[in-house]
Amino acid sequence: MKVYINGKLVDEKDAKISVFDHGLLYGDGVFEGIRAYNGRVFKLEDHVRRLFRSAKAIALDIQVPREDISAAVIETCNANGIRDGYIRLVVTRGVGTLGLNPYQCEHSQVIVIASAIQLYPVELYEEGLSIVTVGTMRNHAEAINPRIKSLNYLNNVLAKVEAINSGVMECIMLNPQGFVAEASGDNVFAVRDGVLTTPPCWCGALEGITRATVMELAAERGFTVREDVLTRYDLYTADEVFLTGTAAEIIGVTTIDRRSIGEGQPGPVTRELSERFHAYVRENGTPIK
Ligand code: PMP
């Protein structure tokens, strides 16, 4: 595998960065997870825009024009013969001192890894996911805003630890007000009476690119789609709950905190949107060659 680091494609074994990089020392940096489907990179420009917004929010100067970042993603897919896969685009603060001061890091580092995708086992898309709500709350927006896709994912990692320790693979995180924010690595939707509701970003949700695509596809299909505050009550009593994310795509949730949701299997809205999503991703995206 070839990995892109700062303008060069190097062998996997040579793909190394300094132990003084603040990405490692402090989780100081930003990233994107991107998919390639059918020889196209899905929503590449949206991912690059979000990357630059995250960087701006943490006062990180990427020092490389947006077009070059997009080109680096395509180049890395090409170098690895990727037509369907998962791309990790990372920008770290770069090499600095052992102190926190980010302004002493001269050059941000741009890394692109293009590889195969690890999905949930296929049966789970048929059967639906069991999840729990966890005690680890989503970061307060005035601590680390959840809209920033930063390399500091400890908030999500701690939530994931709780989920796994409870015997499930994913969880719902609440925000400091007790409202539903999102899953540890995905956005969440509740469906009731044909109306789709997802928490607004101010409730602690990432501006998910899959979330936005699903909202568009659902609206096109004639569903009412709303951003609104959700509580656990809304999830427990929903007809359907599903999660969305670049890696997971759309996955139905069939139990939350051991309470069964809907009919105990992914419902018709989840299934229909999944089909539409799969058809859409095959035809839309930036061609790799
Ligand atoms: N929330 C979190 C915390 C995430 O890390 C992700 C990405 N894995 C998402 C939501 C989904 O965002 P996207 O659809 O852009 O992948």
CSV table of C-alpha atoms and ligand atoms in Angstrom, one decimal:
chain,number,residue,atom,x,y,z
A,1,MET,CA,0.0,0.0,0.0
A,2,LYS,CA,1.1,3.5,-0.8
A,3,VAL,CA,0.4,6.3,1.7
A,4,TYR,CA,0.4,10.0,0.9
A,5,ILE,CA,2.4,12.1,3.2
A,6,ASN,CA,3.0,15.8,2.5
A,7,GLY,CA,3.0,15.6,-1.3
A,8,LYS,CA,4.8,12.2,-1.6
A,9,LEU,CA,3.5,8.7,-2.0
A,10,VAL,CA,5.5,6.4,0.1
A,11,ASP,CA,5.4,2.7,0.9
A,12,GLU,CA,3.3,1.7,3.9
A,13,LYS,CA,6.4,0.7,5.9
A,14,ASP,CA,7.9,4.2,5.3
A,15,ALA,CA,4.7,6.0,6.2
A,16,LYS,CA,5.9,7.5,9.5
A,17,ILE,CA,5.6,10.8,11.3
A,18,SER,CA,7.5,12.3,14.2
A,19,VAL,CA,6.9,11.4,17.8
A,20,PHE,CA,6.9,15.2,18.3
A,21,ASP,CA,3.9,15.7,16.1
A,22,HIS,CA,1.2,17.4,18.1
A,23,GLY,CA,-1.3,15.1,16.4
A,24,LEU,CA,0.2,12.3,18.5
A,25,LEU,CA,1.1,14.3,21.6
A,26,TYR,CA,-2.2,16.1,22.0
A,27,GLY,CA,-4.7,14.8,19.4
A,28,ASP,CA,-4.2,18.2,17.8
A,29,GLY,CA,-5.4,17.9,14.2
A,30,VAL,CA,-8.4,17.1,12.1
A,31,PHE,CA,-9.6,14.3,9.8
A,32,GLU,CA,-12.1,12.9,7.4
A,33,GLY,CA,-13.4,9.4,6.6
A,34,ILE,CA,-14.4,9.2,3.0
A,35,ARG,CA,-15.8,6.4,0.8
A,36,ALA,CA,-15.0,5.5,-2.8
A,37,TYR,CA,-17.8,3.6,-4.7
A,38,ASN,CA,-17.7,2.3,-8.2
A,39,GLY,CA,-14.6,4.3,-9.1
A,40,ARG,CA,-15.8,7.6,-7.7
A,41,VAL,CA,-15.0,9.4,-4.5
A,42,PHE,CA,-18.3,10.2,-2.8
A,43,LYS,CA,-18.9,13.8,-1.8
A,44,LEU,CA,-15.2,14.6,-1.9
A,45,GLU,CA,-15.7,18.4,-2.0
A,46,ASP,CA,-18.1,18.3,1.0
A,47,HIS,CA,-15.5,16.3,3.0
A,48,VAL,CA,-12.7,18.7,2.0
A,49,ARG,CA,-14.9,21.7,3.0
A,50,ARG,CA,-15.7,20.1,6.3
A,51,LEU,CA,-12.0,19.4,6.9
A,52,PHE,CA,-11.1,23.0,6.3
A,53,ARG,CA,-13.9,24.2,8.6
A,54,SER,CA,-12.7,21.8,11.3
A,55,ALA,CA,-9.1,23.2,10.8
A,56,LYS,CA,-10.3,26.8,11.0
A,57,ALA,CA,-12.2,26.0,14.2
A,58,ILE,CA,-9.0,24.8,15.9
A,59,ALA,CA,-6.8,27.6,14.3
A,60,LEU,CA,-4.9,25.1,12.2
A,61,ASP,CA,-3.6,26.4,8.9
A,62,ILE,CA,-3.6,23.6,6.4
A,63,GLN,CA,-1.0,25.4,4.2
A,64,VAL,CA,-2.1,23.4,1.1
A,65,PRO,CA,-4.9,24.7,-1.2
A,66,ARG,CA,-8.2,22.8,-1.1
A,67,GLU,CA,-7.8,21.6,-4.7
A,68,ASP,CA,-4.5,20.0,-3.9
A,69,ILE,CA,-6.0,18.2,-1.0
A,70,SER,CA,-8.8,16.8,-3.3
A,71,ALA,CA,-6.2,15.9,-5.9
A,72,ALA,CA,-4.1,14.1,-3.2
A,73,VAL,CA,-7.2,11.9,-2.3
A,74,ILE,CA,-7.7,11.0,-6.0
A,75,GLU,CA,-3.9,10.4,-6.5
A,76,THR,CA,-3.8,8.1,-3.4
A,77,CYS,CA,-6.8,6.1,-4.7
A,78,ASN,CA,-5.1,5.7,-8.1
A,79,ALA,CA,-1.8,4.7,-6.6
A,80,ASN,CA,-3.5,1.9,-4.7
A,81,GLY,CA,-6.0,0.8,-7.4
A,82,ILE,CA,-8.9,1.7,-5.2
A,83,ARG,CA,-12.4,1.7,-6.9
A,84,ASP,CA,-14.4,0.8,-3.8
A,85,GLY,CA,-12.8,1.6,-0.4
A,86,TYR,CA,-12.3,3.8,2.5
A,87,ILE,CA,-10.1,6.9,2.6
A,88,ARG,CA,-8.7,8.5,5.7
A,89,LEU,CA,-7.6,12.1,5.2
A,90,VAL,CA,-5.7,13.4,8.2
A,91,VAL,CA,-4.1,16.8,8.9
A,92,THR,CA,-2.0,17.0,12.0
A,93,ARG,CA,-0.7,20.2,13.7
A,94,GLY,CA,2.9,19.0,12.9
A,95,VAL,CA,6.1,18.8,14.8
A,96,GLY,CA,6.4,21.1,17.8
A,97,THR,CA,7.9,21.2,21.2
A,98,LEU,CA,6.7,19.1,24.2
A,99,GLY,CA,4.7,22.2,25.3
A,100,LEU,CA,1.1,22.7,24.1
A,101,ASN,CA,1.7,25.8,22.1
A,102,PRO,CA,0.4,25.0,18.6
A,103,TYR,CA,2.0,28.2,17.1
A,104,GLN,CA,5.4,26.5,17.6
A,105,CYS,CA,4.5,23.8,15.1
A,106,GLU,CA,5.7,25.1,11.8
A,107,HIS,CA,4.2,22.7,9.2
A,108,SER,CA,0.9,20.9,9.4
A,109,GLN,CA,1.2,17.3,8.0
A,110,VAL,CA,-1.2,16.0,5.4
A,111,ILE,CA,-1.7,12.2,5.3
A,112,VAL,CA,-4.0,10.2,3.0
A,113,ILE,CA,-4.6,6.5,3.5
A,114,ALA,CA,-6.8,4.6,0.9
A,115,SER,CA,-7.7,1.1,1.9
A,116,ALA,CA,-10.5,-1.5,2.1
A,117,ILE,CA,-13.5,-0.8,4.2
A,118,GLN,CA,-14.4,-2.6,7.4
A,119,LEU,CA,-18.1,-2.7,7.7
A,120,TYR,CA,-20.4,-4.1,10.3
A,121,PRO,CA,-21.1,-7.8,9.5
A,122,VAL,CA,-23.7,-7.9,6.7
A,123,GLU,CA,-26.3,-9.8,8.9
A,124,LEU,CA,-26.5,-6.7,11.1
A,125,TYR,CA,-27.9,-4.7,8.2
A,126,GLU,CA,-30.7,-7.3,7.9
A,127,GLU,CA,-31.2,-7.9,11.6
A,128,GLY,CA,-30.6,-4.4,12.9
A,129,LEU,CA,-28.2,-3.2,15.6
A,130,SER,CA,-28.6,-3.4,19.4
A,131,ILE,CA,-27.3,-0.3,21.1
A,132,VAL,CA,-27.4,1.4,24.5
A,133,THR,CA,-27.4,4.9,25.7
A,134,VAL,CA,-24.2,5.7,27.7
A,135,GLY,CA,-23.3,7.8,30.6
A,136,THR,CA,-20.4,9.5,28.8
A,137,MET,CA,-22.0,12.7,27.5
A,138,ARG,CA,-21.1,14.3,24.2
A,139,ASN,CA,-18.5,17.1,24.6
A,140,HIS,CA,-20.0,20.5,25.7
A,141,ALA,CA,-20.0,22.7,22.6
A,142,GLU,CA,-17.9,25.3,24.5
A,143,ALA,CA,-15.3,22.7,25.4
A,144,ILE,CA,-14.7,20.9,22.1
A,145,ASN,CA,-17.5,21.6,19.7
A,146,PRO,CA,-18.8,18.3,18.3
A,147,ARG,CA,-19.0,19.9,14.9
A,148,ILE,CA,-15.2,19.8,14.8
A,149,LYS,CA,-14.0,16.4,13.4
A,150,SER,CA,-10.8,16.5,15.4
A,151,LEU,CA,-8.1,13.9,16.0
A,152,ASN,CA,-9.1,14.0,19.6
A,153,TYR,CA,-11.8,11.3,19.7
A,154,LEU,CA,-11.5,10.3,23.3
A,155,ASN,CA,-15.0,11.5,24.0
A,156,ASN,CA,-16.2,9.0,21.5
A,157,VAL,CA,-13.7,6.3,22.5
A,158,LEU,CA,-15.0,6.4,26.1
A,159,ALA,CA,-18.6,6.1,24.9
A,160,LYS,CA,-17.5,3.1,22.7
A,161,VAL,CA,-15.8,1.5,25.7
A,162,GLU,CA,-19.1,1.7,27.6
A,163,ALA,CA,-21.0,0.2,24.7
A,164,ILE,CA,-18.6,-2.7,24.2
A,165,ASN,CA,-18.5,-3.3,28.0
A,166,SER,CA,-22.3,-3.5,27.8
A,167,GLY,CA,-22.1,-6.2,25.1
A,168,VAL,CA,-23.1,-4.0,22.1
A,169,MET,CA,-21.2,-2.3,19.3
A,170,GLU,CA,-22.6,1.2,19.3
A,171,CYS,CA,-24.3,3.6,21.6
A,172,ILE,CA,-26.2,6.8,21.8
A,173,MET,CA,-24.5,9.8,23.5
A,174,LEU,CA,-26.6,12.5,25.1
A,175,ASN,CA,-25.5,16.1,25.3
A,176,PRO,CA,-25.0,18.0,28.6
A,177,GLN,CA,-28.7,19.0,28.6
A,178,GLY,CA,-29.7,15.3,28.3
A,179,PHE,CA,-30.9,15.6,24.7
A,180,VAL,CA,-29.8,13.0,22.2
A,181,ALA,CA,-26.7,14.0,20.3
A,182,GLU,CA,-25.5,11.2,18.1
A,183,ALA,CA,-23.9,7.8,18.2
A,184,SER,CA,-20.1,7.4,18.9
A,185,GLY,CA,-19.3,7.4,15.2
A,186,ASP,CA,-22.6,8.0,13.4
A,187,ASN,CA,-25.6,10.3,13.3
A,188,VAL,CA,-29.0,9.2,14.5
A,189,PHE,CA,-32.5,9.5,13.0
A,190,ALA,CA,-35.9,8.6,14.5
A,191,VAL,CA,-38.9,7.9,12.3
A,192,ARG,CA,-42.4,8.3,13.5
A,193,ASP,CA,-45.6,8.4,11.4
A,194,GLY,CA,-43.4,8.8,8.3
A,195,VAL,CA,-41.6,11.9,9.7
A,196,LEU,CA,-37.8,11.7,10.0
A,197,THR,CA,-36.2,13.6,12.8
A,198,THR,CA,-32.5,14.0,13.6
A,199,PRO,CA,-30.9,16.2,16.2
A,200,PRO,CA,-29.7,19.6,15.1
A,201,CYS,CA,-25.9,20.2,15.3
A,202,TRP,CA,-26.3,22.5,18.3
A,203,CYS,CA,-27.4,19.4,20.2
A,204,GLY,CA,-24.0,17.9,19.8
A,205,ALA,CA,-24.1,16.2,16.4
A,206,LEU,CA,-21.5,16.2,13.7
A,207,GLU,CA,-22.7,17.7,10.4
A,208,GLY,CA,-22.6,14.3,8.9
A,209,ILE,CA,-22.3,14.0,5.2
A,210,THR,CA,-24.3,10.8,5.1
A,211,ARG,CA,-26.9,12.6,7.3
A,212,ALA,CA,-27.2,15.4,4.8
A,213,THR,CA,-27.4,12.9,1.9
A,214,VAL,CA,-30.1,10.9,3.7
A,215,MET,CA,-32.1,14.1,4.5
A,216,GLU,CA,-32.0,15.0,0.8
A,217,LEU,CA,-33.0,11.6,-0.5
A,218,ALA,CA,-35.8,11.3,2.1
A,219,ALA,CA,-37.2,14.8,1.2
A,220,GLU,CA,-37.0,13.9,-2.5
A,221,ARG,CA,-39.0,10.8,-1.8
A,222,GLY,CA,-41.7,13.0,-0.1
A,223,PHE,CA,-40.9,12.3,3.6
A,224,THR,CA,-41.0,15.2,6.0
A,225,VAL,CA,-37.5,15.6,7.4
A,226,ARG,CA,-36.9,17.7,10.5
A,227,GLU,CA,-34.0,18.7,12.7
A,228,ASP,CA,-35.4,18.7,16.2
A,229,VAL,CA,-34.5,18.0,19.8
A,230,LEU,CA,-34.8,14.3,20.6
A,231,THR,CA,-34.9,12.7,24.0
A,232,ARG,CA,-34.6,9.1,24.9
A,233,TYR,CA,-38.4,9.0,25.0
A,234,ASP,CA,-38.4,9.8,21.3
A,235,LEU,CA,-36.0,7.0,20.5
A,236,TYR,CA,-37.8,4.4,22.7
A,237,THR,CA,-41.2,5.2,21.2
A,238,ALA,CA,-40.1,5.7,17.5
A,239,ASP,CA,-41.4,3.4,14.7
A,240,GLU,CA,-37.8,3.1,13.4
A,241,VAL,CA,-34.4,4.3,14.5
A,242,PHE,CA,-31.4,4.2,12.2
A,243,LEU,CA,-27.8,5.5,12.2
A,244,THR,CA,-25.9,7.1,9.3
A,245,GLY,CA,-22.2,7.5,8.6
A,246,THR,CA,-19.6,7.1,5.9
A,247,ALA,CA,-18.5,3.7,7.1
A,248,ALA,CA,-21.8,2.3,8.4
A,249,GLU,CA,-23.9,3.9,5.6
A,250,ILE,CA,-27.5,3.4,6.9
A,251,ILE,CA,-28.0,0.8,9.6
A,252,GLY,CA,-31.3,0.1,11.4
A,253,VAL,CA,-31.4,0.0,15.2
A,254,THR,CA,-33.7,-2.7,16.7
A,255,THR,CA,-33.0,-2.4,20.4
A,256,ILE,CA,-31.9,0.5,22.6
A,257,ASP,CA,-31.2,-0.2,26.2
A,258,ARG,CA,-32.8,-3.7,25.6
A,259,ARG,CA,-36.1,-2.1,24.6
A,260,SER,CA,-37.3,-3.2,21.3
A,261,ILE,CA,-37.8,-0.5,18.6
A,262,GLY,CA,-40.6,-0.9,16.1
A,263,GLU,CA,-41.2,-4.4,14.9
A,264,GLY,CA,-37.8,-5.8,16.0
A,265,GLN,CA,-36.2,-5.5,12.6
A,266,PRO,CA,-35.2,-2.6,10.4
A,267,GLY,CA,-38.4,-0.9,9.2
A,268,PRO,CA,-39.6,0.0,5.7
A,269,VAL,CA,-38.3,3.6,5.8
A,270,THR,CA,-34.8,2.4,6.8
A,271,ARG,CA,-34.9,-0.2,4.1
A,272,GLU,CA,-36.1,2.1,1.4
A,273,LEU,CA,-33.6,4.9,2.2
A,274,SER,CA,-30.8,2.3,2.3
A,275,GLU,CA,-31.7,1.1,-1.2
A,276,ARG,CA,-31.9,4.7,-2.5
A,277,PHE,CA,-28.6,5.5,-0.8
A,278,HIS,CA,-26.8,2.6,-2.4
A,279,ALA,CA,-28.1,3.5,-5.8
A,280,TYR,CA,-27.2,7.1,-5.3
A,281,VAL,CA,-23.6,6.5,-4.2
A,282,ARG,CA,-22.8,4.4,-7.2
A,283,GLU,CA,-23.6,7.2,-9.6
A,284,ASN,CA,-22.4,10.3,-7.8
A,285,GLY,CA,-18.9,11.3,-6.9
A,286,THR,CA,-15.6,12.5,-8.3
A,287,PRO,CA,-14.2,10.0,-10.8
A,288,ILE,CA,-10.9,8.4,-9.7
A,289,LYS,CA,-9.5,8.3,-13.1
B,1,PMP,N1,-20.7,11.5,14.1
B,1,PMP,C1,-19.5,11.2,14.4
B,1,PMP,C2,-19.0,11.4,15.8
B,1,PMP,C3,-18.6,10.7,13.4
B,1,PMP,O1,-17.4,10.4,13.8
B,1,PMP,C4,-19.1,10.5,12.1
B,1,PMP,C5,-18.2,10.0,11.0
B,1,PMP,N2,-17.8,8.6,11.3
B,1,PMP,C6,-20.5,10.8,11.9
B,1,PMP,C7,-21.2,11.3,12.9
B,1,PMP,C8,-21.0,10.6,10.5
B,1,PMP,O2,-20.6,11.5,9.6
B,1,PMP,P1,-20.3,11.2,8.1
B,1,PMP,O3,-21.7,10.8,7.5
B,1,PMP,O4,-19.9,12.5,7.5
B,1,PMP,O5,-19.4,10.1,8.0
